[in-house]
XYZ file of N, CA and C in Angstrom:
768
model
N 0.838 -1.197 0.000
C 0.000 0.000 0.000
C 0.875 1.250 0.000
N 0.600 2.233 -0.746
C 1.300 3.508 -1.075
C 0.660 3.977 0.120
N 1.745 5.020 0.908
C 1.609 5.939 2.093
C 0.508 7.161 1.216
N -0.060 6.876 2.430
C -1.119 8.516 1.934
C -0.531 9.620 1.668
N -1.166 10.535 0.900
C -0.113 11.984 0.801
C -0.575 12.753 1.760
N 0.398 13.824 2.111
C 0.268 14.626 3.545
C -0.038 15.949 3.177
N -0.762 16.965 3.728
C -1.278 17.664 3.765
C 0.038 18.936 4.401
N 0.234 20.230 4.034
C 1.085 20.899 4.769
C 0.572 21.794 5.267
N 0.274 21.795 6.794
C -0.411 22.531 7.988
C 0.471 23.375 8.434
N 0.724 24.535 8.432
C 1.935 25.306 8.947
C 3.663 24.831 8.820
N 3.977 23.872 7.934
C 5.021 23.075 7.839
C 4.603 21.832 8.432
N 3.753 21.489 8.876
C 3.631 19.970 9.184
C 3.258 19.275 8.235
N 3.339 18.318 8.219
C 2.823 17.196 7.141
C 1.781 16.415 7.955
N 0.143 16.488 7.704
C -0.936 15.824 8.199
C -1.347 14.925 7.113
N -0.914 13.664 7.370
C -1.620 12.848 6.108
C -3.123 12.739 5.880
N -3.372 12.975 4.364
C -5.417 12.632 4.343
C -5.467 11.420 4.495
N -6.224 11.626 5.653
C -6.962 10.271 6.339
C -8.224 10.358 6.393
N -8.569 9.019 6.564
C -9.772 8.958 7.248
C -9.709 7.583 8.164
N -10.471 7.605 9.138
C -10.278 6.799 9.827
C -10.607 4.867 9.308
N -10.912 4.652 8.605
C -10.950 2.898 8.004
C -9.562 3.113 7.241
N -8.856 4.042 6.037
C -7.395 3.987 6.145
C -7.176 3.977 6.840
N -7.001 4.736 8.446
C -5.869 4.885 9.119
C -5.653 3.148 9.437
N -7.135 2.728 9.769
C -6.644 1.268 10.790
C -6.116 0.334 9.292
N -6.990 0.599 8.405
C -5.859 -0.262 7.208
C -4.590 -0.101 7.113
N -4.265 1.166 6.919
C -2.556 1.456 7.294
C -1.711 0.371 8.485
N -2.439 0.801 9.981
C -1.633 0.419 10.634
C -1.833 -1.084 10.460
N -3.094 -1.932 10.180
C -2.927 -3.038 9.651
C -2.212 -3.657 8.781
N -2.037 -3.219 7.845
C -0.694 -3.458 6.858
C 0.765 -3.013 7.456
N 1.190 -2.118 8.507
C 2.446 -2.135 9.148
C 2.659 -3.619 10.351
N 1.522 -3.571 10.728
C 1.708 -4.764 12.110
C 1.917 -5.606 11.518
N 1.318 -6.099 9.984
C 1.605 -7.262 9.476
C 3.315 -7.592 8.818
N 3.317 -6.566 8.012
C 4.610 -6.557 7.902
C 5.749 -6.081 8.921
N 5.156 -6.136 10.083
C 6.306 -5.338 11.423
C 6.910 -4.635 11.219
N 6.579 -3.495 10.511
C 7.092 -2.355 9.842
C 7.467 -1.315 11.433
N 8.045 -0.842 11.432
C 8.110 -0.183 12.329
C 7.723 1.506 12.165
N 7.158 2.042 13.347
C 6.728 3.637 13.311
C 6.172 3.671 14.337
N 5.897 5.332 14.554
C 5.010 5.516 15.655
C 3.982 6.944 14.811
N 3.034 7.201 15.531
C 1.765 7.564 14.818
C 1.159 8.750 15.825
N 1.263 9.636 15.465
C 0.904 11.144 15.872
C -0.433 11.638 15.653
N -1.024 11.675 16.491
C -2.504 12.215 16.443
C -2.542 13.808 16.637
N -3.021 14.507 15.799
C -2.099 15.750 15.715
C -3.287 16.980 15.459
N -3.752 17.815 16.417
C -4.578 19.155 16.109
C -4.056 19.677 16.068
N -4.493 21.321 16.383
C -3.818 22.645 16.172
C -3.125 22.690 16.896
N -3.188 22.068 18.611
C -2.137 22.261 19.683
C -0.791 21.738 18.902
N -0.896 20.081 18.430
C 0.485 19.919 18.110
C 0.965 20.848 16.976
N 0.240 21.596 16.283
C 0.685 22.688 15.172
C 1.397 23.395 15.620
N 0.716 24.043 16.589
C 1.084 24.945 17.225
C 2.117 25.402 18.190
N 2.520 23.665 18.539
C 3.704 23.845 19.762
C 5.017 23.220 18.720
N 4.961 23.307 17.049
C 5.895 22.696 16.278
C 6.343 24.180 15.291
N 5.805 25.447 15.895
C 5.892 26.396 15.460
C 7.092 26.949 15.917
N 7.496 26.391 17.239
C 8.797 27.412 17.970
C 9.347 26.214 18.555
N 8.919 24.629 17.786
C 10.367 23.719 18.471
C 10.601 23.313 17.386
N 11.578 23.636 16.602
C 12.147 23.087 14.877
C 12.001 21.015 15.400
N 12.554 20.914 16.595
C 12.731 19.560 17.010
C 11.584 18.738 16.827
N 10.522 19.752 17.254
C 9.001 18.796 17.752
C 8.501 18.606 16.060
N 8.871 19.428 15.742
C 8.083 19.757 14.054
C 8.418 18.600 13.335
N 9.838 18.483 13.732
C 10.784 17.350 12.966
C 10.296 15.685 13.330
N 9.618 16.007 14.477
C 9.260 14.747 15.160
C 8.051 14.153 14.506
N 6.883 14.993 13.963
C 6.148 15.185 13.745
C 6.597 14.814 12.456
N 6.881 15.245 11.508
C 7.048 15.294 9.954
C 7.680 13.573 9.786
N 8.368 13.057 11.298
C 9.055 12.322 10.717
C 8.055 10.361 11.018
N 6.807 10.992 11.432
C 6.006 9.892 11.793
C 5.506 9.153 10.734
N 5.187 7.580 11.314
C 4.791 7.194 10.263
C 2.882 7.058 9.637
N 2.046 7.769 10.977
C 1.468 8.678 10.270
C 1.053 9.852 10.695
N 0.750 10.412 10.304
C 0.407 12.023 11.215
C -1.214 12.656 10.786
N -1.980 11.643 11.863
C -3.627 11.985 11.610
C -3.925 13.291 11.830
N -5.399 13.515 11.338
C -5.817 14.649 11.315
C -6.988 14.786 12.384
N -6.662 14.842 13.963
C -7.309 14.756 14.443
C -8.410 16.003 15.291
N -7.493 16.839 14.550
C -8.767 18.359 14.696
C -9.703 18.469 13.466
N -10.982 19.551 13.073
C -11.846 19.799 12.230
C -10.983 20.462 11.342
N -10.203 21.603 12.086
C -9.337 22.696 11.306
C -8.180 21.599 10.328
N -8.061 20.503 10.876
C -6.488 19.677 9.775
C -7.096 18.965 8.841
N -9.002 18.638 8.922
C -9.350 18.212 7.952
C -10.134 19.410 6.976
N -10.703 20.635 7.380
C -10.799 21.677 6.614
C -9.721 22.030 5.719
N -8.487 21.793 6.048
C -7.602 22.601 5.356
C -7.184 21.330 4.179
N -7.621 20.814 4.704
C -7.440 19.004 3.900
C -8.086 19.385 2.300
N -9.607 19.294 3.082
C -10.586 19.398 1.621
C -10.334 20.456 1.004
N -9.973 21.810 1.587
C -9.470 23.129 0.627
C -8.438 22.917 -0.322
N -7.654 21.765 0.173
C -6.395 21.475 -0.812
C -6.674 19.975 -1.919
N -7.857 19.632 -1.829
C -8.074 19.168 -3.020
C -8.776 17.460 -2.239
N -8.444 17.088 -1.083
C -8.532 15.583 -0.069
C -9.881 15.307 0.003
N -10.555 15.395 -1.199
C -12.349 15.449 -0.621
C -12.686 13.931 0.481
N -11.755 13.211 0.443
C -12.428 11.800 1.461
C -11.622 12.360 3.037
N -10.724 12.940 3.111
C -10.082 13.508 4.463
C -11.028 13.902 5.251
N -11.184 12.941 6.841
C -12.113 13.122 7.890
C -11.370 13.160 8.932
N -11.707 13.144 10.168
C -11.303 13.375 11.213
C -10.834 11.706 12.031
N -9.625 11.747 11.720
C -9.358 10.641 12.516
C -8.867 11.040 14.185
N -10.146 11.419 14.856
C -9.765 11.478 16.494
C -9.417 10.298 17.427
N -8.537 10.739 18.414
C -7.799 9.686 18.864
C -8.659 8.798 19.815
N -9.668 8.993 20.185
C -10.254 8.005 20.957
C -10.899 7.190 19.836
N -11.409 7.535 18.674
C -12.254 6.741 17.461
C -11.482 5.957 16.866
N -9.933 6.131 17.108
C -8.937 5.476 16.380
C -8.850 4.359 17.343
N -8.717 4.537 18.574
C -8.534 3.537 19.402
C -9.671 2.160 19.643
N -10.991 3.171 19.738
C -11.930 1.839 19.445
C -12.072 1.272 18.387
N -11.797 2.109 17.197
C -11.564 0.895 15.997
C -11.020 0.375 15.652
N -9.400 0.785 16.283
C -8.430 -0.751 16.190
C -8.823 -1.795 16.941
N -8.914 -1.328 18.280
C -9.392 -2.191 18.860
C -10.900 -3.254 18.562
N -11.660 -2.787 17.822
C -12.758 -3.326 17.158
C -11.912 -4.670 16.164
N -11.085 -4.242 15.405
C -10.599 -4.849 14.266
C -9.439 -5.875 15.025
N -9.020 -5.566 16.197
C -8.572 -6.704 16.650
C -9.015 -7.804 17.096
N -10.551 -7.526 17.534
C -10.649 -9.138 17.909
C -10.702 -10.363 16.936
N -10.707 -9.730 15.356
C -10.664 -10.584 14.424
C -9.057 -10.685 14.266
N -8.029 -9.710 14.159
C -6.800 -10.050 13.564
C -5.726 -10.264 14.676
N -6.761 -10.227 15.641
C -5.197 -10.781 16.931
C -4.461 -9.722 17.552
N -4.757 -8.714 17.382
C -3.797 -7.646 17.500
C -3.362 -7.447 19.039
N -2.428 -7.118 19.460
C -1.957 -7.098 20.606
C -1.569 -5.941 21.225
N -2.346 -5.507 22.435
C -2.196 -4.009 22.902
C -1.192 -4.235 24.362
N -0.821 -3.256 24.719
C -0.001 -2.632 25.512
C -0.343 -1.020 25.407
N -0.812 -0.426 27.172
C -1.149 0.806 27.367
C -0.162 1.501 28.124
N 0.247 2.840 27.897
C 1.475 3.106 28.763
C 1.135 4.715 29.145
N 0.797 5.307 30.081
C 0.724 6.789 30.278
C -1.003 6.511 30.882
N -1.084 8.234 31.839
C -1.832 7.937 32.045
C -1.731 8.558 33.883
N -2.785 8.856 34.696
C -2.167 9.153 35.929
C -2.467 7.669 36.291
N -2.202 7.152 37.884
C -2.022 6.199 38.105
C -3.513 5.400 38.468
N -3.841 4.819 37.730
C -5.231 3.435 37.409
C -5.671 3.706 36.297
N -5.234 4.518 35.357
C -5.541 5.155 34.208
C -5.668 4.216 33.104
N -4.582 3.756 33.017
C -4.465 2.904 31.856
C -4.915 1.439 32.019
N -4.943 1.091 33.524
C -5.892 -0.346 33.717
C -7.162 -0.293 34.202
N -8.072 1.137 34.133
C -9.138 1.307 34.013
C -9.514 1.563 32.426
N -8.390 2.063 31.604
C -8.690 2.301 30.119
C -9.067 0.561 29.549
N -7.903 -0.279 30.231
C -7.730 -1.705 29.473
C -9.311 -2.528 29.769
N -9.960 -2.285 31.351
C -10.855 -2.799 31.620
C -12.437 -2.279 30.885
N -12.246 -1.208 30.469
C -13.072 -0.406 29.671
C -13.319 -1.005 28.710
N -12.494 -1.355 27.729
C -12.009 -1.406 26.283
C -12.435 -3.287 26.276
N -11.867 -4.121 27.340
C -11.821 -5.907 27.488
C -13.431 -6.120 27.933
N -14.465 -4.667 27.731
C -15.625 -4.952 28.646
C -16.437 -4.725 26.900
N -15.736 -3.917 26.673
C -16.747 -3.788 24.901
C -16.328 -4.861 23.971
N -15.091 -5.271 24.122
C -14.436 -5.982 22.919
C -13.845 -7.159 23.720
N -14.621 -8.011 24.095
C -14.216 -9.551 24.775
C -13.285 -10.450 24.494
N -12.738 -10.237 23.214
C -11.760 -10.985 22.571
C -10.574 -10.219 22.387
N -10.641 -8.967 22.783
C -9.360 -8.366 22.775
C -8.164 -8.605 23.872
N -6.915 -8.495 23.067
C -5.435 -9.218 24.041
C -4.859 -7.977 24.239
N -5.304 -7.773 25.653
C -4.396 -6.459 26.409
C -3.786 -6.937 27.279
N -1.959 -7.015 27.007
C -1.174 -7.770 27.104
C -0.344 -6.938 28.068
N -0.789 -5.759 28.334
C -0.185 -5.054 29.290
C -0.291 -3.800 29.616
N 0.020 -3.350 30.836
C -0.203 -1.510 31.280
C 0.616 -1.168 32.065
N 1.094 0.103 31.857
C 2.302 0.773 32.462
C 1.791 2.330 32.679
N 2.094 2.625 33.943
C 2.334 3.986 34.684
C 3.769 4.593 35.055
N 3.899 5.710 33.826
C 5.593 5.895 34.367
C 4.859 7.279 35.416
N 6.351 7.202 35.929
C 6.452 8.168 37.107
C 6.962 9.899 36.054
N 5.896 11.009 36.665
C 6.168 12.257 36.022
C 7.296 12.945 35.858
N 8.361 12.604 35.075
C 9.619 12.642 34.884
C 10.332 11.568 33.843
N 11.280 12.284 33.012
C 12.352 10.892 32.524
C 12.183 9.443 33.057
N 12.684 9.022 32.225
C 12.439 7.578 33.215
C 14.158 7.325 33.332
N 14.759 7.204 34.416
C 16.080 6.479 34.768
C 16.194 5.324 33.414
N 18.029 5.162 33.211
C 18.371 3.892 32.608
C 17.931 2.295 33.138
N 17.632 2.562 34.655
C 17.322 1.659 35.167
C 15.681 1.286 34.557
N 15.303 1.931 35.128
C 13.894 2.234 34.757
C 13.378 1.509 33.169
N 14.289 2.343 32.166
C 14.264 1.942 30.960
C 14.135 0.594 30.865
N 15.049 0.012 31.310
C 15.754 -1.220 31.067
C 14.778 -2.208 31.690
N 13.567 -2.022 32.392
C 12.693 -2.635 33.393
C 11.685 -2.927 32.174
N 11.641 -1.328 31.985
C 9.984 -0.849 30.739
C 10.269 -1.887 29.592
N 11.578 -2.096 29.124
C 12.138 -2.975 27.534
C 11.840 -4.334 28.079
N 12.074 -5.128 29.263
C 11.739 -6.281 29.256
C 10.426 -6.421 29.769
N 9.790 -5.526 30.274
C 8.228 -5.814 30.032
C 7.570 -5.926 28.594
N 7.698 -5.048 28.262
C 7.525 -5.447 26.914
C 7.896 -6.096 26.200
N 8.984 -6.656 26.198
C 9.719 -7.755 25.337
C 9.483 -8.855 25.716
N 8.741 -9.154 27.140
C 7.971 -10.589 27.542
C 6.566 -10.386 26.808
N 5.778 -9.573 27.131
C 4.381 -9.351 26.604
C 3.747 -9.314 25.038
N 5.213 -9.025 24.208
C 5.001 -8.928 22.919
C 3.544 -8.330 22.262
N 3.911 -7.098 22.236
C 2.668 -6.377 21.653
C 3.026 -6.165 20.635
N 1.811 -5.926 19.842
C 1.604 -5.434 18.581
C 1.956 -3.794 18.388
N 1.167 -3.240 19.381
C 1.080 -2.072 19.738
C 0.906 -1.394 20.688
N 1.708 -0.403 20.914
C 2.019 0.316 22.110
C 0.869 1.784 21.904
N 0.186 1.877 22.926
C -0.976 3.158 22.900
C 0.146 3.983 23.825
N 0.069 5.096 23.731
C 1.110 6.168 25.103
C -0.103 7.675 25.154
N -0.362 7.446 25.985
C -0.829 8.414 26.746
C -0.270 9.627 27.530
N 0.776 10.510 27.368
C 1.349 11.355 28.064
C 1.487 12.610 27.623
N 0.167 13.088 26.666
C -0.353 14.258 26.094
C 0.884 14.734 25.413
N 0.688 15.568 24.651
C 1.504 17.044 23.317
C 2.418 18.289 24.037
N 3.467 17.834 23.944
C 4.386 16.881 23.116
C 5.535 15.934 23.514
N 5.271 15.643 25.122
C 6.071 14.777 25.344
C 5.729 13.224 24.881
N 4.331 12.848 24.390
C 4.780 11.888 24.175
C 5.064 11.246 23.118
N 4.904 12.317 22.189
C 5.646 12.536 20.364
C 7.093 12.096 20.606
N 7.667 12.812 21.779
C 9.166 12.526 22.158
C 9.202 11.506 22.482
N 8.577 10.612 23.441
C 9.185 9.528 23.769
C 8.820 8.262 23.432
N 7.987 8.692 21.997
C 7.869 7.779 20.865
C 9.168 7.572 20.088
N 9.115 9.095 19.621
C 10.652 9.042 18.538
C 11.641 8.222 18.936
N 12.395 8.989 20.614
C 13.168 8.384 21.193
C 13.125 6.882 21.254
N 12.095 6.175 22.022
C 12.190 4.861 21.799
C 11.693 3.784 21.105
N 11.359 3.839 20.227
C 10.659 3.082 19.388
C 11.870 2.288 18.868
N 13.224 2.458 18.904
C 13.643 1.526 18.566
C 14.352 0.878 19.328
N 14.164 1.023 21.040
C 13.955 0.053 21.953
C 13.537 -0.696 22.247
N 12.083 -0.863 22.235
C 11.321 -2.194 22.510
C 10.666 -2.882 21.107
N 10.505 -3.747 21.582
C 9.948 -5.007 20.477
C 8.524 -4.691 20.194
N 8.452 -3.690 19.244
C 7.422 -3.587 19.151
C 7.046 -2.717 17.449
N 6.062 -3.314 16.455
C 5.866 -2.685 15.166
C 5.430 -1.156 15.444
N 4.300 -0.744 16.566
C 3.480 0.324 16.216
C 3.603 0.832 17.490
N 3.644 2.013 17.963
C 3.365 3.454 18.900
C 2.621 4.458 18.203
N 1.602 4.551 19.296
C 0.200 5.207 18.823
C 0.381 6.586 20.011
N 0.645 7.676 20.151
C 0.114 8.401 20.933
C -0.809 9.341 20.364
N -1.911 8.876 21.816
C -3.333 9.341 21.783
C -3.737 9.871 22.941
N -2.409 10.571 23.413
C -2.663 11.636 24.746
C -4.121 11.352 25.875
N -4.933 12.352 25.554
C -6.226 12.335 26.353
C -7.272 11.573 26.323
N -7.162 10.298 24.808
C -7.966 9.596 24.890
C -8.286 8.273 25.728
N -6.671 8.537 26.667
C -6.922 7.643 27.677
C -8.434 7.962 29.015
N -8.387 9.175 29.114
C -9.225 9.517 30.110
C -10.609 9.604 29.676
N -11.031 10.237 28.170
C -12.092 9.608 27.869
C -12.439 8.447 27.485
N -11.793 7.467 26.866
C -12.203 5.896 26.660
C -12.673 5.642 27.851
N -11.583 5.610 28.641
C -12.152 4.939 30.004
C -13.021 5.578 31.062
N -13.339 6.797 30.580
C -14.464 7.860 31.429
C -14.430 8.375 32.691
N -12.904 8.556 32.581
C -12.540 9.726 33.686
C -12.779 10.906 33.187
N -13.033 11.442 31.764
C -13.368 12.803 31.087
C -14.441 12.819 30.632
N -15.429 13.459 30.707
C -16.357 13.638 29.571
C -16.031 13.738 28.174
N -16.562 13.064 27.387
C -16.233 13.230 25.802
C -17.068 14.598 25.625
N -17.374 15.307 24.515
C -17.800 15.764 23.981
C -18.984 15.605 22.903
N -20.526 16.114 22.736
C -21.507 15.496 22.054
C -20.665 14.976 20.475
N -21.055 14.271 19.577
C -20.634 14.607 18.379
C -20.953 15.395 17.316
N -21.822 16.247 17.535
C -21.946 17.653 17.079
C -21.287 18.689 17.228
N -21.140 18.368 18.522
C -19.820 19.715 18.941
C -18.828 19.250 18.511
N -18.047 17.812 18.354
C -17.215 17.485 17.817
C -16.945 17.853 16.056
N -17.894 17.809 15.379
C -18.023 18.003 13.664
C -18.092 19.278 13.690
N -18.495 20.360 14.486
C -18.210 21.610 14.525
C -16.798 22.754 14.374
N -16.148 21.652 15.108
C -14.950 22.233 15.228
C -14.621 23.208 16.631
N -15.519 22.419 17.999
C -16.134 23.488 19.064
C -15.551 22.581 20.060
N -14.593 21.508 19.501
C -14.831 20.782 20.935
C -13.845 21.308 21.825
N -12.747 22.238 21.404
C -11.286 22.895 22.160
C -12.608 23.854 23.129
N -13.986 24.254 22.800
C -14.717 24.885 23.853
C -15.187 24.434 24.998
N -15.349 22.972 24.210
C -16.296 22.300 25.329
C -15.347 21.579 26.584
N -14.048 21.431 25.910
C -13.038 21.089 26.771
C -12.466 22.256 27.775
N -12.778 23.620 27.222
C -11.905 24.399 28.165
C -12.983 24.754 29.220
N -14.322 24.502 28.843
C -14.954 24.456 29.758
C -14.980 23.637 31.168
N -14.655 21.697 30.805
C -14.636 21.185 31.442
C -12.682 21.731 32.324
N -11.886 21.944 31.637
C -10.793 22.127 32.331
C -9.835 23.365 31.876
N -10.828 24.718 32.732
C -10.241 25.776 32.354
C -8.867 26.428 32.716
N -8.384 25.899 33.907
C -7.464 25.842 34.542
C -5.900 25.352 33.995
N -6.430 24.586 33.360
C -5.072 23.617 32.591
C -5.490 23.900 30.932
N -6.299 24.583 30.680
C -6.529 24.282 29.294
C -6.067 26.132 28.328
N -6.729 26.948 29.595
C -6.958 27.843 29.192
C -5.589 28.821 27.953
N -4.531 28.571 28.651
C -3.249 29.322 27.786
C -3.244 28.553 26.415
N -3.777 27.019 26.517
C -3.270 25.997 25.107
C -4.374 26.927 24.375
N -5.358 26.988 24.333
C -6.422 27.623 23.922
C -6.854 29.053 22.795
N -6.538 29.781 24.193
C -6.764 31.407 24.448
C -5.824 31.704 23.646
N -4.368 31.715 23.672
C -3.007 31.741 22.684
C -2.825 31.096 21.646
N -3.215 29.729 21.671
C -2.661 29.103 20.471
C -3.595 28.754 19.472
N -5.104 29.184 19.511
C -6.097 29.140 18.561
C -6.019 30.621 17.854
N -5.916 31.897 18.177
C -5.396 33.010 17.608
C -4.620 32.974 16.565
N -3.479 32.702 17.206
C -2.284 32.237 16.705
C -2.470 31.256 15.502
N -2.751 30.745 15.750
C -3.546 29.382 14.527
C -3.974 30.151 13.378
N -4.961 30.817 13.847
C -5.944 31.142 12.611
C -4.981 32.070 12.111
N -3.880 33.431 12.789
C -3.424 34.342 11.611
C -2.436 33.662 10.701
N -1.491 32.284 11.599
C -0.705 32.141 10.659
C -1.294 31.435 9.330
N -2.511 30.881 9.773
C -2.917 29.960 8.299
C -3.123 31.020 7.363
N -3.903 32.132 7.599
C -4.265 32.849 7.149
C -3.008 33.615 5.988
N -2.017 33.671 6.569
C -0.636 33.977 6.322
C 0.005 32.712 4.718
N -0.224 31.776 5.573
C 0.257 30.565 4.625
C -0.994 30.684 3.116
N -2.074 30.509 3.995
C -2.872 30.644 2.535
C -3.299 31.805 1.061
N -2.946 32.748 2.109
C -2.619 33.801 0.938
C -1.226 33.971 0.730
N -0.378 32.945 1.040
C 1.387 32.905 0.351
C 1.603 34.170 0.782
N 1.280 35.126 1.732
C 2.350 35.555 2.400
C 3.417 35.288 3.369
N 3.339 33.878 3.636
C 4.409 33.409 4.429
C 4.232 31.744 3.793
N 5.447 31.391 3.545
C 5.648 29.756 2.867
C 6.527 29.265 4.107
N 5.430 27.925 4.899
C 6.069 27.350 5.409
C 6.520 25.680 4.887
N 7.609 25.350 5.055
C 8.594 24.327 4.269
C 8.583 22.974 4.928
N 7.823 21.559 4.498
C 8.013 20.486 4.748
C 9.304 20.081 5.479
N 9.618 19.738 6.295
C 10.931 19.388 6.753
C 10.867 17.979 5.917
C-alpha cells in the first residue's frame, strides 16, 4: 500500500486520512512489522511545532500524522482531499481495537495518571471480549532512569505487543515515541494523549456535534479551564493568523 499523501499545515505534514485507512494502514504495518510511531495531531500539536524546529521534525518524521482536529481536515478538503475526515484519537482507538478481535492484534497501554491505563484496558476488554491487552504501564512524572528503561524494555519484550498506545499528552509523548521506538519489540506506537481519560471515562467526551463543529477545544476548556486555558486562548489566535498567512502565500512554510 502507497503511504497517503500529507497535507502541509503550517510546515507539518498531516496525512489525508480517514479513519478505516488509518486502521488499514496500521494493519498493513503490524503485518509486515514495519516499524513507526503515529501522531494524532490538532492545532495544539501545530502549534507547539511552530517554535520547536525539534518537535516539528518529530512530527514530519512519523509514520502517520492523523488529522485529528476539524481545522487539519478543513484545510485538507481546501487542498483538493475530498475523502479527508477526522481521525480522532479516541475513534482510532476503538476501531483498532474493534478490528482486533478478528486479527489478533496485541495491545499494551502506557501513560496515564495512576489506574488510568488499567481502568482504560478494563473499559475497552468490557466492549471488545476478545481483545489481548497484554499489558499496562504507569511511568512516574519525569524521565524515566536507565534503570527504569531497562525494566519498561523487558516488560515489553515478555508481553510482545503489537502495539504500544502512550498516553502522556503534546508533546512529550511525540518525544518519547521518537526516542524509543527503537527500543522495545514492538511494530506500532500510537500516541493518543487524552484519549486515555475519555475511553475509560474519567473525562467527559464531547456530544458529536460539537465534535463536527470544530467546538470541541470549547467544550473542553470548559470542562478544564485551569489547565486548558493558555493551550487555547493563545494558540487558537495564533492558529488562525498564521494559516491565514500561509494561505494567501504571504508566508511559505517548508516540509521538513
Amino acid at each position: 500500500m502507497n503511504p497517503p499523501s500529507r497535507v502541509n499545515v503550517l510546515g507539518v505534514g498531516v496525512h489525508a486520512l480517514n479513519l478505516p485507512l488509518a486502521v488499514e494502514v496500521m494493519g498493513e504495518a503490524i503485518k509486515k512489522r514495519s516499524k513507526g510511531y503515529i501522531c494524532v495531531t490538532g492545532v495544539h500539536g501545530v502549534s507547539e511545532a511552530q517554535s520547536d524546529p525539534a518537535f516539528r521534525a518529530i512530527l514530519n518524521g512519523a509514520f502517520l500524522n492523523t488529522p485529528d482536529g476539524m481545522p487539519m481536515v478543513w484545510i485538507g478538503r481546501w487542498s483538493g482531499f475530498r475523502n479527508m475526515k477526522r481521525v480522532y484519537g479516541p475513534d482510532l482507538l476503538i476501531e483498532v481495537c474493534r478490528a482486533s478481535e478478528t486479527a489478533g492484534w496485541r495491545h499494551f497501554f502506557y501513560g496515564g495518571a495512576p489506574g488510568t491505563a488499567e481502568s482504560l484496558a478494563s473499559t475497552l476488554q468490557a466492549r471488545f471480549p476478545r481483545l489481548q491487552v497484554v499489558g499496562t504501564h504507569t511511568p512516574p512524572f519525569r524521565p524515566l532512569t536507565p534503570d527504569e528503561m531497562r525494566d519498561l524494555q523487558a516488560i515489553i519484550s515478555a508481553a510482545r505487543p503489537d502495539i504500544i498506545w502512550v498516553g502522556l499528552s503534546t508533546p512529550k509523548q511525540e518525544r518519547f515515541m521518537a526516542e524509543t521506538l527503537s527500543q522495545f519489540d514492538v511494530p506500532i506506537m500510537v500516541g493518543i494523549g487524552a484519549a486515555f481519560d475519555l475511553v475509560s471515562g474519567k473525562v467527559r467526551q464531547s456530544p458529536r456535534w460539537i465534535q463536527r463543529s470544530g467546538f470541541e477545544w470549547l467544550y473542553r476548556l470548559i470542562q478544564e479551564p485551569r489547565r486548558l486555558w493558555k493551550r487555547y486562548l493563545k494558540n487558537n489566535p495564533l492558529f488562525v493568523c498564521r494559516l491565514f498567512l500561509q494561505l494567501t502565500r504571504l508566508r511559505h512554510y517548508c516540509l521538513d
